[in-house]
PDB file of C-alpha atoms in Angstrom:
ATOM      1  CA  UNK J   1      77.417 101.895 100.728  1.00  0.00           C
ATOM      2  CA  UNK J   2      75.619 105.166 101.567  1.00  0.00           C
ATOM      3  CA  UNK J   3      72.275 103.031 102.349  1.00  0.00           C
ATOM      4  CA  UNK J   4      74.111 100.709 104.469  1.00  0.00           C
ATOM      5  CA  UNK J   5      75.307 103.720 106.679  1.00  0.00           C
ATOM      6  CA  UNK J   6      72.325 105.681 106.238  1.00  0.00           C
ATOM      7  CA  UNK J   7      70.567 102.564 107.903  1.00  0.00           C
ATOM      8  CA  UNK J   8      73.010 102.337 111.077  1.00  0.00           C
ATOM      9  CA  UNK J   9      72.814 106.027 111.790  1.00  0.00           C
ATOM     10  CA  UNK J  10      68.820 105.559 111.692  1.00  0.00           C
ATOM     11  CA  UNK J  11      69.203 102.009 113.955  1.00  0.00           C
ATOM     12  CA  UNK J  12      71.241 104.519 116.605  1.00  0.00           C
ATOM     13  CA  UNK J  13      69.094 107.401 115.992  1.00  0.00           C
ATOM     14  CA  UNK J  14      65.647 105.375 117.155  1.00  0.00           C
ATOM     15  CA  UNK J  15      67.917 103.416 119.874  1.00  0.00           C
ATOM     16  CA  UNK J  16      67.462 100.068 117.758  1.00  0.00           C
ATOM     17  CA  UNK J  17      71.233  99.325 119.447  1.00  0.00           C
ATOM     18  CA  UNK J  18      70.333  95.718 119.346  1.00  0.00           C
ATOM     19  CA  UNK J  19      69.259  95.677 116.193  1.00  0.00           C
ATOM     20  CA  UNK J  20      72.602  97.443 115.261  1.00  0.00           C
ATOM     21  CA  UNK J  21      74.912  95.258 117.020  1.00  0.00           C
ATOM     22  CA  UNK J  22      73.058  92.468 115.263  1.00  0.00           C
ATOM     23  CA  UNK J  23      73.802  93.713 111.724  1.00  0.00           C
ATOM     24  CA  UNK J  24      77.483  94.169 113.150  1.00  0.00           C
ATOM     25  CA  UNK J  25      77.907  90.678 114.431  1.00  0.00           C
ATOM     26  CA  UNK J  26      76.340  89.100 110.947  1.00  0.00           C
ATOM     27  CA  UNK J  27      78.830  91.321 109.211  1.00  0.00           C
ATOM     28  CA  UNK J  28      81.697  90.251 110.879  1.00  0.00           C
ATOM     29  CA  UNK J  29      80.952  86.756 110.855  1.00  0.00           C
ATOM     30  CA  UNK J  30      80.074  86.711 106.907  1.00  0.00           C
ATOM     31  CA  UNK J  31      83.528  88.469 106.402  1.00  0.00           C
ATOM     32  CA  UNK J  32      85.485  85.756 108.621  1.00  0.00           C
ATOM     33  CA  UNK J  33      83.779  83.178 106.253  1.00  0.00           C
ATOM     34  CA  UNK J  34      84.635  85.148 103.335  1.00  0.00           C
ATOM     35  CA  UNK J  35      88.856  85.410 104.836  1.00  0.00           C
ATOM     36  CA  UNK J  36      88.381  81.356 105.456  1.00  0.00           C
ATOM     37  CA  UNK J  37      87.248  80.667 102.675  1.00  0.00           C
ATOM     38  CA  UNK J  38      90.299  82.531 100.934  1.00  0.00           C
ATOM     39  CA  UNK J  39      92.892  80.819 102.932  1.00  0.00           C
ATOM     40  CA  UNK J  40      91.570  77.727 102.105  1.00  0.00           C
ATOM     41  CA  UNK J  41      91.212  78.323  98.134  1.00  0.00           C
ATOM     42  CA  UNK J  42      94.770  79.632  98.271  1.00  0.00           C
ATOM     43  CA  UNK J  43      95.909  76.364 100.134  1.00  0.00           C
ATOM     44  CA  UNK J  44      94.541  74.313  97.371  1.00  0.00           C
ATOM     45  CA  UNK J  45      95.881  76.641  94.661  1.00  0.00           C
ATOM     46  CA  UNK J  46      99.503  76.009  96.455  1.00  0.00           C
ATOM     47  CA  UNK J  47      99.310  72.427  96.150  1.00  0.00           C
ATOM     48  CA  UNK J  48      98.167  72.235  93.111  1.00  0.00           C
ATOM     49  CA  UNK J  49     100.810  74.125  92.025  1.00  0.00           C
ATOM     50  CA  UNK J  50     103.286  71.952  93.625  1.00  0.00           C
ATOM     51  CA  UNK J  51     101.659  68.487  91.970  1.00  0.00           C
ATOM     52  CA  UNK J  52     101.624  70.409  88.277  1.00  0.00           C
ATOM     53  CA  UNK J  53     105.190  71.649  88.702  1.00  0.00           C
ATOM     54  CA  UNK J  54     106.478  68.236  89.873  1.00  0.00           C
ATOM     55  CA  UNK J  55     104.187  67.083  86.234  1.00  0.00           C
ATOM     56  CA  UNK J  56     106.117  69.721  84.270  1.00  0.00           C
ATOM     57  CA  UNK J  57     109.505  68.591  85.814  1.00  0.00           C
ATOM     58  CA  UNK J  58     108.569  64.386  84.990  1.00  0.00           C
ATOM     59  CA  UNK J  59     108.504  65.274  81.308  1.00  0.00           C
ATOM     60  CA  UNK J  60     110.970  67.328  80.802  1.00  0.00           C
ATOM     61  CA  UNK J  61     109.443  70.444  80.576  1.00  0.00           C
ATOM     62  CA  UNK J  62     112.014  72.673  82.604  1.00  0.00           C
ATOM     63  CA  UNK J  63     110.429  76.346  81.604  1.00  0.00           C
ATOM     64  CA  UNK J  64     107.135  75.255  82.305  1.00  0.00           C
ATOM     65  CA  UNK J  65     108.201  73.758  85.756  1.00  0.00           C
ATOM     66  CA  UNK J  66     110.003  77.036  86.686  1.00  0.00           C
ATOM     67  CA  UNK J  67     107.177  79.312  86.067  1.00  0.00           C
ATOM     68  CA  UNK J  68     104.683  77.226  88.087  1.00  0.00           C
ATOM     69  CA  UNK J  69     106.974  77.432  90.764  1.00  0.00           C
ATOM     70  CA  UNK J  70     106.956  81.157  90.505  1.00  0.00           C
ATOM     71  CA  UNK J  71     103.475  81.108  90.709  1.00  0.00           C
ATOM     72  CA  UNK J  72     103.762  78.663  93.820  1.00  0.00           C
ATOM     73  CA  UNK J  73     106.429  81.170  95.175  1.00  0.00           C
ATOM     74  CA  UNK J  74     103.689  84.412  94.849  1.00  0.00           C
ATOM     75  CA  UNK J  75     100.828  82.033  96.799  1.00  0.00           C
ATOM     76  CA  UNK J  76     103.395  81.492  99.748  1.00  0.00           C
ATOM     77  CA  UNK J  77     104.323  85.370  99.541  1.00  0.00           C
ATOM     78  CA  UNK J  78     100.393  86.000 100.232  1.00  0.00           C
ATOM     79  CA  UNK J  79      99.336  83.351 102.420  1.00  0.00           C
ATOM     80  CA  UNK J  80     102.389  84.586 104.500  1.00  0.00           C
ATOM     81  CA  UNK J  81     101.853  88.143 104.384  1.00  0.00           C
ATOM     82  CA  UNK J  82      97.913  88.315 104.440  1.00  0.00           C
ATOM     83  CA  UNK J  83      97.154  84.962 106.515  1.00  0.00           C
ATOM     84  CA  UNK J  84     100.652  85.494 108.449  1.00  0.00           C
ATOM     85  CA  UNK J  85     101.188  82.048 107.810  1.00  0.00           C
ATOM     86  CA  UNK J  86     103.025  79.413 105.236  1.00  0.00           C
ATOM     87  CA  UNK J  87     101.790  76.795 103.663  1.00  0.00           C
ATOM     88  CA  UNK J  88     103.228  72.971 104.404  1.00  0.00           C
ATOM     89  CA  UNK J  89     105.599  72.398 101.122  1.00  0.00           C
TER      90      UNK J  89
END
């Protein structure tokens, strides 16, 4: 981390702005594909939850069923509070 920001105050310092703004804009981008990517794994991991719960329920298997639901429950807790969205049920 201390080369990264060594490395920016050097871009400013020689007046490589440009060159600074770049490394900003590629940062930003590769960290909006990192927060898709996320939401995206946490959408599958919510309905796959839902299709092994509904498995557990089908044979009988009411302790199993209830604990992948609380597991389904704690993926809609964080795709609400960090994505500030639900997920369809």
């Amino acid at each position: 981390m201390f080369a990264v920001q060594s490395f920016y105050s050097i871009c400013l310092k020689i007046n490589f702005k440009s060159t600074y703004l770049s490394i900003r804009l590629a940062e930003s981008k590769a960290m909006k594909e990192t927060k898709e990517q996320a939401y995206q794994e946490l959408i599958y991991v919510h309905d796959t939850l839902l299709q092994l719960r509904q498995i557990a329920q089908n044979n009988r298997y009411p302790m199993l069923a209830y604990f992948i639901e609380m597991a389904w429950v704690e993926v809609s807790d964080v795709l609400r509070s960090q994505f500030g969205q639900s997920a369809k049920n």
